[in-house]
Amino acid sequence: VIHSAATHRSRAEQKSHTRQALLDAALDLLRDRGLSGLGLREVTRAAGITPAAFYRHFPGIPELGVALVEQSLGQLRTAARAVRAGLTGGDAVIAESMRLLWSETRAHPDTLRFIARERHGGVAPVRTAIAGELRRFADELAEDLRDGTVETAGYLAAWPAEDVRMATMLIVDHMVRTVAALLDVLGDPDAEAEAVALATAQLRLIEHGCRAWPAAS
Amino acid sequence: VIHSAATHRSRAEQKSHTRQALLDAALDLLRDRGLSGLGLREVTRAAGITPAAFYRHFPGIPELGVALVEQSLGQLRTAARAVRAGLTGGDAVIAESMRLLWSETRAHPDTLRFIARERHGGVAPVRTAIAGELRRFADELAEDLRDGTVETAGYLAAWPAEDVRMATMLIVDHMVRTVAALLDVLGDPDAEAEAVALATAQLRLIEHGCRAWPAAS
């Protein structure tokens, strides 16, 4: 009787539903601690399934962590790219990228706290997955800057690829730091605005550095 | 009989010795996990004292964490300042500061991993302590840059205080990120050198941004 609604779903739909329930339950449990301290049984209990059923979805907790990384950072990457695609001016790109980070942090604090924390956390496969997603983030940004999607950054097309990578990695690290700073003050609108203003000025400083870079190096 | 060596020490010396043993044992246990998952009993067991004796040193695990923060970041702050005091050129300050970060990360990997991890970890008083130490770090750097200790940064004396703070916070965040990147590849000398080279270029990019900043803002 309890599963009457579920019987109308296809098996694949139900499986994907349970998988998402496991991801959501894990995120909820991880609010104040690290993934290395998370037990499989507490996740299945919170998701309302048996421990044995967990293995239909993930081989273990580390793989569940990797799935959380791919889901959250994959979405953010796509959204960041969409923001850049519609704009041409450097200041507008900075302002709109910051606005995106702010709204995403407000909308998904638990997910982004998980990323900020596990980037240096105790679970190696999750650290590797986060590093990989952030590298992809930097690569896509480098592409957009070099191919003229962001018009005012066209001068970067003349840079050696490794210099572009150096700059975009700095920007991506700054992005992660900005999310973490926002998480620290979430719920205090003035402090949030202050953190965004500080991060925006820092990103503009980095942009100034980029413009001054080729001439001086 | 077991404590025969200790009986020759003063009570204060012995107390400080046990306190340090607790800090060392905790760091050792924290290599692959977060402070929020650390139990008081496992720390005292590893340090060779009774659980009750723990409370002569710390009210609880969070306070032990705060002591770890103060000890490690306090030392690093002092060392960073000493490096800056002997130098005048911007490139030399960048190179020597990077050399210090590299050697400190090699010498104290467990301590610095603890800092990188707990900066966004689940224990609020420890997060607060790390944020406070890093703010002090940025303030001291701002002082040195503005008062001419670093001669080539003398132009910063004309900046509004909040702009100096903005730039030094960016530098301190970059420093923390550099340590974390080094920790990820520790033991692989080529990868370590590559991480340092990348971080050095990024710090120079930030310096270029600082030089270009007042004219353009």
Tab-separated table of C-alpha atoms in Angstrom:
chain	number	residue	atom	x	y	z
A	1	VAL	CA	0.000	0.000	0.000
A	2	ILE	CA	2.820	2.371	0.898
A	3	HIS	CA	4.345	1.981	-2.545
A	4	SER	CA	1.099	2.366	-4.489
A	5	ALA	CA	2.271	5.578	-6.162
A	6	ALA	CA	5.587	4.024	-7.059
A	7	THR	CA	3.997	1.038	-8.800
A	8	HIS	CA	2.739	3.388	-11.477
A	9	ARG	CA	6.290	4.493	-12.229
A	10	SER	CA	8.576	2.625	-14.532
A	11	ARG	CA	11.412	0.717	-12.896
A	12	ALA	CA	13.982	3.162	-14.282
A	13	GLU	CA	12.074	6.140	-12.924
A	14	GLN	CA	11.847	4.556	-9.524
A	15	LYS	CA	15.527	3.719	-9.501
A	16	SER	CA	16.465	7.263	-10.397
A	17	HIS	CA	14.073	8.530	-7.723
A	18	THR	CA	15.709	6.383	-5.029
A	19	ARG	CA	19.188	7.418	-6.217
A	20	GLN	CA	18.234	11.076	-5.828
A	21	ALA	CA	16.761	10.337	-2.378
A	22	LEU	CA	20.134	8.871	-1.347
A	23	LEU	CA	22.009	11.942	-2.647
A	24	ASP	CA	19.606	14.294	-0.856
A	25	ALA	CA	19.778	12.342	2.405
A	26	ALA	CA	23.588	12.348	2.308
A	27	LEU	CA	23.748	16.115	1.700
A	28	ASP	CA	21.392	16.681	4.590
A	29	LEU	CA	23.541	14.579	6.938
A	30	LEU	CA	26.718	16.335	5.766
A	31	ARG	CA	25.666	19.798	6.862
A	32	ASP	CA	28.023	19.854	9.854
A	33	ARG	CA	30.577	17.185	9.060
A	34	GLY	CA	32.792	15.634	6.458
A	35	LEU	CA	32.097	12.775	4.048
A	36	SER	CA	34.848	10.670	5.664
A	37	GLY	CA	32.657	10.380	8.774
A	38	LEU	CA	29.463	9.419	6.950
A	39	GLY	CA	28.106	5.886	7.422
A	40	LEU	CA	26.238	3.964	4.741
A	41	ARG	CA	23.551	2.860	7.203
A	42	GLU	CA	22.654	6.367	8.324
A	43	VAL	CA	22.241	7.423	4.695
A	44	THR	CA	19.948	4.504	3.838
A	45	ARG	CA	17.965	5.046	7.047
A	46	ALA	CA	17.469	8.721	6.173
A	47	ALA	CA	16.500	7.815	2.591
A	48	GLY	CA	14.060	5.129	3.777
A	49	ILE	CA	15.674	2.150	2.047
A	50	THR	CA	17.531	-0.941	3.297
A	51	PRO	CA	21.335	-0.910	3.500
A	52	ALA	CA	21.501	-3.724	0.917
A	53	ALA	CA	19.511	-1.640	-1.587
A	54	PHE	CA	22.213	1.064	-1.456
A	55	TYR	CA	24.460	-1.090	-3.644
A	56	ARG	CA	21.993	-0.998	-6.539
A	57	HIS	CA	22.941	2.676	-6.833
A	58	PHE	CA	26.521	3.101	-5.638
A	59	PRO	CA	29.400	0.746	-4.782
A	60	GLY	CA	30.062	2.824	-1.653
A	61	ILE	CA	29.992	6.224	0.011
A	62	PRO	CA	32.969	7.620	-1.974
A	63	GLU	CA	31.131	6.937	-5.256
A	64	LEU	CA	28.008	8.615	-3.894
A	65	GLY	CA	30.265	11.603	-3.120
A	66	VAL	CA	31.599	11.637	-6.674
A	67	ALA	CA	28.011	11.606	-8.001
A	68	LEU	CA	27.205	14.625	-5.814
A	69	VAL	CA	30.233	16.449	-7.248
A	70	GLU	CA	29.301	15.721	-10.861
A	71	GLN	CA	25.684	16.683	-10.402
A	72	SER	CA	26.335	19.990	-8.622
A	73	LEU	CA	29.439	21.264	-10.397
A	74	GLY	CA	28.192	20.046	-13.769
A	75	GLN	CA	25.075	22.189	-13.411
A	76	LEU	CA	27.057	25.216	-12.211
A	77	ARG	CA	29.486	24.914	-15.127
A	78	THR	CA	26.649	24.875	-17.653
A	79	ALA	CA	24.975	27.856	-16.002
A	80	ALA	CA	28.233	29.863	-15.857
A	81	ARG	CA	28.818	29.247	-19.539
A	82	ALA	CA	25.289	30.337	-20.428
A	83	VAL	CA	25.849	33.602	-18.509
A	84	ARG	CA	29.051	34.325	-20.421
A	85	ALA	CA	27.529	33.488	-23.808
A	86	GLY	CA	25.059	36.343	-23.688
A	87	LEU	CA	27.547	39.081	-22.787
A	88	THR	CA	30.490	40.847	-24.343
A	89	GLY	CA	31.856	43.439	-21.883
A	90	GLY	CA	34.337	42.418	-19.173
A	91	ASP	CA	32.551	44.292	-16.373
A	92	ALA	CA	29.207	42.766	-17.369
A	93	VAL	CA	30.693	39.262	-17.377
A	94	ILE	CA	32.180	39.827	-13.927
A	95	ALA	CA	28.941	41.276	-12.539
A	96	GLU	CA	26.714	38.556	-14.018
A	97	SER	CA	29.068	35.725	-13.010
A	98	MET	CA	29.038	37.058	-9.442
A	99	ARG	CA	25.257	37.313	-9.502
A	100	LEU	CA	25.081	33.683	-10.629
A	101	LEU	CA	27.436	32.518	-7.857
A	102	TRP	CA	25.402	34.414	-5.301
A	103	SER	CA	22.034	33.036	-6.394
A	104	GLU	CA	23.399	29.488	-6.756
A	105	THR	CA	24.903	29.655	-3.264
A	106	ARG	CA	21.573	30.815	-1.863
A	107	ALA	CA	19.653	28.142	-3.795
A	108	HIS	CA	21.997	25.206	-3.042
A	109	PRO	CA	23.960	25.970	0.137
A	110	ASP	CA	24.281	22.328	1.230
A	111	THR	CA	25.651	21.212	-2.134
A	112	LEU	CA	28.175	24.021	-2.365
A	113	ARG	CA	29.253	23.614	1.267
A	114	PHE	CA	29.901	19.977	0.435
A	115	ILE	CA	32.123	21.033	-2.500
A	116	ALA	CA	34.061	23.662	-0.517
A	117	ARG	CA	34.635	21.205	2.327
A	118	GLU	CA	35.459	18.042	0.371
A	119	ARG	CA	37.828	19.820	-1.990
A	120	HIS	CA	40.407	19.281	0.766
A	121	GLY	CA	38.530	16.536	2.585
A	122	GLY	CA	39.581	13.049	3.580
A	123	VAL	CA	38.095	11.090	0.638
A	124	ALA	CA	40.581	10.927	-2.246
A	125	PRO	CA	38.214	9.993	-5.144
A	126	VAL	CA	35.970	12.921	-4.235
A	127	ARG	CA	38.935	15.325	-4.079
A	128	THR	CA	39.980	14.063	-7.513
A	129	ALA	CA	36.473	14.519	-8.933
A	130	ILE	CA	36.256	18.086	-7.619
A	131	ALA	CA	39.698	18.940	-9.013
A	132	GLY	CA	38.648	17.505	-12.391
A	133	GLU	CA	35.392	19.477	-12.525
A	134	LEU	CA	37.186	22.700	-11.583
A	135	ARG	CA	39.819	22.079	-14.257
A	136	ARG	CA	37.012	21.646	-16.797
A	137	PHE	CA	35.538	24.898	-15.506
A	138	ALA	CA	38.864	26.673	-16.101
A	139	ASP	CA	39.239	25.098	-19.556
A	140	GLU	CA	35.791	26.234	-20.663
A	141	LEU	CA	36.459	29.720	-19.370
A	142	ALA	CA	39.774	29.777	-21.236
A	143	GLU	CA	37.972	28.740	-24.436
A	144	ASP	CA	35.358	31.482	-24.065
A	145	LEU	CA	38.016	34.111	-23.344
A	146	ARG	CA	40.276	33.099	-26.210
A	147	ASP	CA	37.663	32.583	-28.927
A	148	GLY	CA	36.103	35.982	-28.368
A	149	THR	CA	32.861	34.881	-26.695
A	150	VAL	CA	33.864	37.502	-24.136
A	151	GLU	CA	34.826	40.217	-26.612
A	152	THR	CA	36.831	42.497	-24.335
A	153	ALA	CA	39.117	39.605	-23.428
A	154	GLY	CA	40.119	39.131	-27.060
A	155	TYR	CA	43.710	40.128	-26.244
A	156	LEU	CA	44.058	36.755	-24.495
A	157	ALA	CA	44.071	35.063	-27.896
A	158	ALA	CA	47.695	36.215	-28.241
A	159	TRP	CA	48.755	34.624	-24.932
A	160	PRO	CA	50.536	31.281	-24.656
A	161	ALA	CA	47.990	28.609	-23.680
A	162	GLU	CA	49.707	27.994	-20.329
A	163	ASP	CA	49.372	31.671	-19.354
A	164	VAL	CA	45.650	31.596	-20.142
A	165	ARG	CA	45.359	28.453	-18.039
A	166	MET	CA	47.268	30.124	-15.208
A	167	ALA	CA	44.865	33.062	-15.201
A	168	THR	CA	41.685	30.988	-15.527
A	169	MET	CA	42.766	28.655	-12.698
A	170	LEU	CA	43.230	31.749	-10.525
A	171	ILE	CA	39.727	32.911	-11.459
A	172	VAL	CA	38.186	29.500	-10.727
A	173	ASP	CA	39.963	29.284	-7.348
A	174	HIS	CA	38.668	32.758	-6.590
A	175	MET	CA	35.170	31.603	-7.530
A	176	VAL	CA	35.371	28.677	-5.072
A	177	ARG	CA	36.657	31.007	-2.367
A	178	THR	CA	33.790	33.433	-3.044
A	179	VAL	CA	31.210	30.668	-2.625
A	180	ALA	CA	32.844	29.629	0.666
A	181	ALA	CA	32.885	33.241	1.916
A	182	LEU	CA	29.175	33.557	1.033
A	183	LEU	CA	28.360	30.313	2.861
A	184	ASP	CA	30.002	31.731	6.008
A	185	VAL	CA	27.548	34.642	6.130
A	186	LEU	CA	24.458	33.151	4.467
A	187	GLY	CA	21.220	34.563	5.867
A	188	ASP	CA	22.739	37.989	6.647
A	189	PRO	CA	21.924	40.031	3.503
A	190	ASP	CA	24.304	42.908	4.340
A	191	ALA	CA	27.227	40.557	4.936
A	192	GLU	CA	26.354	38.654	1.759
A	193	ALA	CA	26.373	41.884	-0.259
A	194	GLU	CA	29.693	42.861	1.329
A	195	ALA	CA	31.249	39.506	0.422
A	196	VAL	CA	30.019	39.875	-3.164
A	197	ALA	CA	31.364	43.446	-3.390
A	198	LEU	CA	34.772	42.325	-2.102
A	199	ALA	CA	34.903	39.387	-4.507
A	200	THR	CA	33.828	41.598	-7.426
A	201	ALA	CA	36.629	44.086	-6.702
A	202	GLN	CA	39.125	41.209	-6.479
A	203	LEU	CA	37.990	39.812	-9.804
A	204	ARG	CA	38.370	43.254	-11.359
A	205	LEU	CA	41.880	43.444	-9.872
A	206	ILE	CA	42.677	40.110	-11.537
A	207	GLU	CA	41.255	41.459	-14.819
A	208	HIS	CA	43.539	44.515	-14.507
A	209	GLY	CA	46.418	42.123	-13.958
A	210	CYS	CA	45.499	40.232	-17.132
A	211	ARG	CA	45.443	43.433	-19.170
A	212	ALA	CA	48.842	44.485	-17.769
A	213	TRP	CA	50.360	40.999	-18.087
A	214	PRO	CA	51.709	40.616	-21.635
A	215	ALA	CA	53.339	44.044	-21.745
A	216	ALA	CA	55.234	43.500	-18.522
A	217	SER	CA	56.149	39.808	-18.720
B	1	VAL	CA	58.409	3.991	37.450
B	2	ILE	CA	56.908	4.886	34.076
B	3	HIS	CA	56.903	8.553	34.981
B	4	SER	CA	60.423	8.666	36.412
B	5	ALA	CA	61.658	11.083	33.746
B	6	ALA	CA	58.675	13.315	34.259
B	7	THR	CA	59.217	13.613	38.002
B	8	HIS	CA	62.344	15.621	37.304
B	9	ARG	CA	60.331	18.135	35.315
B	10	SER	CA	58.420	20.950	36.905
B	11	ARG	CA	54.667	20.553	36.957
B	12	ALA	CA	54.264	23.344	34.373
B	13	GLU	CA	56.736	21.705	32.009
B	14	GLN	CA	54.952	18.390	32.319
B	15	LYS	CA	51.591	19.986	31.699
B	16	SER	CA	52.864	21.704	28.564
B	17	HIS	CA	54.434	18.436	27.437
B	18	THR	CA	51.115	16.566	27.759
B	19	ARG	CA	49.252	19.381	26.030
B	20	GLN	CA	51.606	19.121	23.070
B	21	ALA	CA	51.205	15.319	23.058
B	22	LEU	CA	47.431	15.814	22.761
B	23	LEU	CA	47.857	18.264	19.869
B	24	ASP	CA	50.266	15.914	18.075
B	25	ALA	CA	48.028	12.882	18.593
B	26	ALA	CA	45.011	14.781	17.239
B	27	LEU	CA	46.901	15.922	14.122
B	28	ASP	CA	48.002	12.372	13.495
B	29	LEU	CA	44.433	11.060	13.749
B	30	LEU	CA	43.146	13.836	11.484
B	31	ARG	CA	45.236	12.890	8.475
B	32	ASP	CA	42.291	11.420	6.545
B	33	ARG	CA	39.269	12.918	8.227
B	34	GLY	CA	37.707	16.017	9.671
B	35	LEU	CA	37.764	17.359	13.206
B	36	SER	CA	33.972	16.963	13.507
B	37	GLY	CA	34.475	13.183	13.485
B	38	LEU	CA	37.250	13.097	16.085
B	39	GLY	CA	36.474	11.531	19.479
B	40	LEU	CA	38.008	12.700	22.745
B	41	ARG	CA	38.764	9.118	23.830
B	42	GLU	CA	40.757	8.235	20.738
B	43	VAL	CA	42.887	11.357	21.199
B	44	THR	CA	43.659	10.589	24.840
B	45	ARG	CA	44.353	6.940	24.016
B	46	ALA	CA	46.830	7.992	21.292
B	47	ALA	CA	48.454	10.521	23.633
B	48	GLY	CA	48.698	7.957	26.443
B	49	ILE	CA	46.598	9.776	29.039
B	50	THR	CA	43.204	9.118	30.625
B	51	PRO	CA	40.081	10.753	29.160
B	52	ALA	CA	39.543	12.662	32.418
B	53	ALA	CA	43.034	14.188	32.198
B	54	PHE	CA	42.089	15.757	28.828
B	55	TYR	CA	40.047	18.413	30.627
B	56	ARG	CA	43.103	19.772	32.438
B	57	HIS	CA	44.208	20.999	29.004
B	58	PHE	CA	41.114	21.722	26.922
B	59	PRO	CA	37.368	22.011	27.646
B	60	GLY	CA	36.705	19.917	24.539
B	61	ILE	CA	37.769	18.921	21.025
B	62	PRO	CA	36.760	22.264	19.432
B	63	GLU	CA	39.100	24.136	21.804
B	64	LEU	CA	41.905	21.701	21.007
B	65	GLY	CA	41.245	22.543	17.338
B	66	VAL	CA	41.459	26.269	18.042
B	67	ALA	CA	44.808	25.707	19.813
B	68	LEU	CA	46.095	23.863	16.729
B	69	VAL	CA	45.054	26.811	14.556
B	70	GLU	CA	46.736	29.395	16.758
B	71	GLN	CA	49.940	27.425	17.070
B	72	SER	CA	50.370	26.666	13.373
B	73	LEU	CA	49.114	29.866	11.751
B	74	GLY	CA	50.765	32.011	14.423
B	75	GLN	CA	54.141	30.528	13.551
B	76	LEU	CA	53.562	30.888	9.816
B	77	ARG	CA	52.531	34.529	10.194
B	78	THR	CA	55.683	35.346	12.115
B	79	ALA	CA	57.844	33.551	9.562
B	80	ALA	CA	56.133	35.270	6.607
B	81	ARG	CA	56.705	38.642	8.196
B	82	ALA	CA	60.377	37.899	8.824
B	83	VAL	CA	60.791	36.966	5.143
B	84	ARG	CA	59.261	40.257	4.016
B	85	ALA	CA	61.297	42.372	6.459
B	86	GLY	CA	64.618	41.499	4.844
B	87	LEU	CA	63.582	42.291	1.268
B	88	THR	CA	62.644	45.292	-0.799
B	89	GLY	CA	61.890	44.198	-4.377
B	90	GLY	CA	58.438	42.897	-5.330
B	91	ASP	CA	59.743	39.882	-7.278
B	92	ALA	CA	62.058	38.914	-4.398
B	93	VAL	CA	59.208	39.125	-1.895
B	94	ILE	CA	57.041	36.924	-4.112
B	95	ALA	CA	59.824	34.385	-4.671
B	96	GLU	CA	60.852	34.205	-1.001
B	97	SER	CA	57.259	34.052	0.252
B	98	MET	CA	56.632	31.139	-2.122
B	99	ARG	CA	59.816	29.423	-0.958
B	100	LEU	CA	58.615	29.788	2.640
B	101	LEU	CA	55.170	28.341	1.847
B	102	TRP	CA	56.786	25.420	0.059
B	103	SER	CA	59.227	24.562	2.835
B	104	GLU	CA	56.580	25.009	5.549
B	105	THR	CA	54.180	22.729	3.667
B	106	ARG	CA	56.896	20.091	3.382
B	107	ALA	CA	57.853	20.464	7.041
B	108	HIS	CA	54.327	20.509	8.500
B	109	PRO	CA	51.970	18.806	6.039
B	110	ASP	CA	49.567	17.488	8.701
B	111	THR	CA	49.168	20.899	10.328
B	112	LEU	CA	48.550	22.693	7.057
B	113	ARG	CA	46.175	20.005	5.779
B	114	PHE	CA	44.233	20.501	8.993
B	115	ILE	CA	44.017	24.252	8.277
B	116	ALA	CA	43.000	23.829	4.623
B	117	ARG	CA	40.336	21.283	5.582
B	118	GLU	CA	38.881	22.905	8.691
B	119	ARG	CA	38.678	26.339	7.094
B	120	HIS	CA	35.349	25.110	5.704
B	121	GLY	CA	34.914	22.234	8.148
B	122	GLY	CA	32.042	21.362	10.449
B	123	VAL	CA	33.358	22.933	13.689
B	124	ALA	CA	32.315	26.591	13.907
B	125	PRO	CA	34.816	27.844	16.578
B	126	VAL	CA	37.679	26.408	14.508
B	127	ARG	CA	36.396	28.043	11.311
B	128	THR	CA	36.190	31.330	13.210
B	129	ALA	CA	39.732	30.950	14.565
B	130	ILE	CA	41.135	30.243	11.092
B	131	ALA	CA	39.275	33.211	9.590
B	132	GLY	CA	40.666	35.418	12.383
B	133	GLU	CA	44.261	34.275	11.884
B	134	LEU	CA	44.010	34.793	8.117
B	135	ARG	CA	42.562	38.268	8.635
B	136	ARG	CA	45.529	39.069	10.887
B	137	PHE	CA	47.789	37.707	8.160
B	138	ALA	CA	46.187	40.072	5.615
B	139	ASP	CA	46.378	43.027	8.044
B	140	GLU	CA	50.088	42.505	8.684
B	141	LEU	CA	50.749	42.207	4.964
B	142	ALA	CA	48.791	45.420	4.378
B	143	GLU	CA	50.897	47.173	7.032
B	144	ASP	CA	54.158	46.004	5.462
B	145	LEU	CA	53.016	47.042	1.983
B	146	ARG	CA	51.771	50.462	3.050
B	147	ASP	CA	54.591	51.489	5.377
B	148	GLY	CA	57.278	50.768	2.798
B	149	THR	CA	58.746	47.601	4.337
B	150	VAL	CA	58.257	46.249	0.817
B	151	GLU	CA	59.683	49.249	-1.043
B	152	THR	CA	58.327	48.554	-4.513
B	153	ALA	CA	54.785	48.433	-3.134
B	154	GLY	CA	55.066	52.008	-1.831
B	155	TYR	CA	52.371	53.142	-4.278
B	156	LEU	CA	49.861	51.305	-2.084
B	157	ALA	CA	50.265	54.012	0.556
B	158	ALA	CA	48.038	56.189	-1.645
B	159	TRP	CA	45.223	53.609	-1.797
B	160	PRO	CA	42.120	53.724	0.382
B	161	ALA	CA	42.539	51.268	3.278
B	162	GLU	CA	39.658	49.101	2.026
B	163	ASP	CA	41.314	48.627	-1.367
B	164	VAL	CA	44.550	47.517	0.310
B	165	ARG	CA	42.536	45.096	2.400
B	166	MET	CA	40.765	43.796	-0.707
B	167	ALA	CA	44.102	43.070	-2.381
B	168	THR	CA	45.781	41.532	0.671
B	169	MET	CA	42.788	39.261	1.337
B	170	LEU	CA	43.092	38.054	-2.259
B	171	ILE	CA	46.797	37.357	-1.682
B	172	VAL	CA	46.140	35.495	1.576
B	173	ASP	CA	43.399	33.388	-0.041
B	174	HIS	CA	45.815	32.611	-2.847
B	175	MET	CA	48.405	31.580	-0.261
B	176	VAL	CA	45.974	29.129	1.357
B	177	ARG	CA	45.065	27.740	-2.063
B	178	THR	CA	48.772	27.323	-2.890
B	179	VAL	CA	49.373	25.318	0.281
B	180	ALA	CA	46.381	23.094	-0.536
B	181	ALA	CA	47.613	22.558	-4.098
B	182	LEU	CA	51.063	21.598	-2.739
B	183	LEU	CA	49.515	19.162	-0.260
B	184	ASP	CA	47.740	17.422	-3.161
B	185	VAL	CA	51.055	16.568	-4.844
B	186	LEU	CA	53.405	16.325	-1.855
B	187	GLY	CA	56.176	13.792	-2.396
B	188	ASP	CA	56.302	14.331	-6.176
B	189	PRO	CA	59.073	16.971	-6.575
B	190	ASP	CA	58.221	17.781	-10.221
B	191	ALA	CA	54.547	18.306	-9.453
B	192	GLU	CA	55.482	20.371	-6.391
B	193	ALA	CA	57.734	22.608	-8.502
B	194	GLU	CA	54.973	22.948	-11.098
B	195	ALA	CA	52.440	23.992	-8.434
B	196	VAL	CA	54.898	26.571	-7.083
B	197	ALA	CA	55.613	27.921	-10.578
B	198	LEU	CA	51.875	28.264	-11.290
B	199	ALA	CA	51.246	29.980	-7.953
B	200	THR	CA	54.210	32.327	-8.475
B	201	ALA	CA	52.891	33.399	-11.896
B	202	GLN	CA	49.437	33.974	-10.383
B	203	LEU	CA	50.883	36.103	-7.602
B	204	ARG	CA	52.782	38.153	-10.197
B	205	LEU	CA	49.522	38.558	-12.138
B	206	ILE	CA	47.903	39.892	-8.964
B	207	GLU	CA	50.851	42.266	-8.481
B	208	HIS	CA	50.383	43.513	-12.063
B	209	GLY	CA	46.729	44.074	-11.211
B	210	CYS	CA	47.711	46.109	-8.151
B	211	ARG	CA	50.022	48.313	-10.224
B	212	ALA	CA	47.293	48.897	-12.816
B	213	TRP	CA	44.532	49.363	-10.247
B	214	PRO	CA	44.542	53.030	-9.132
B	215	ALA	CA	44.896	54.418	-12.663
B	216	ALA	CA	41.927	52.456	-13.945
B	217	SER	CA	39.520	52.524	-11.015
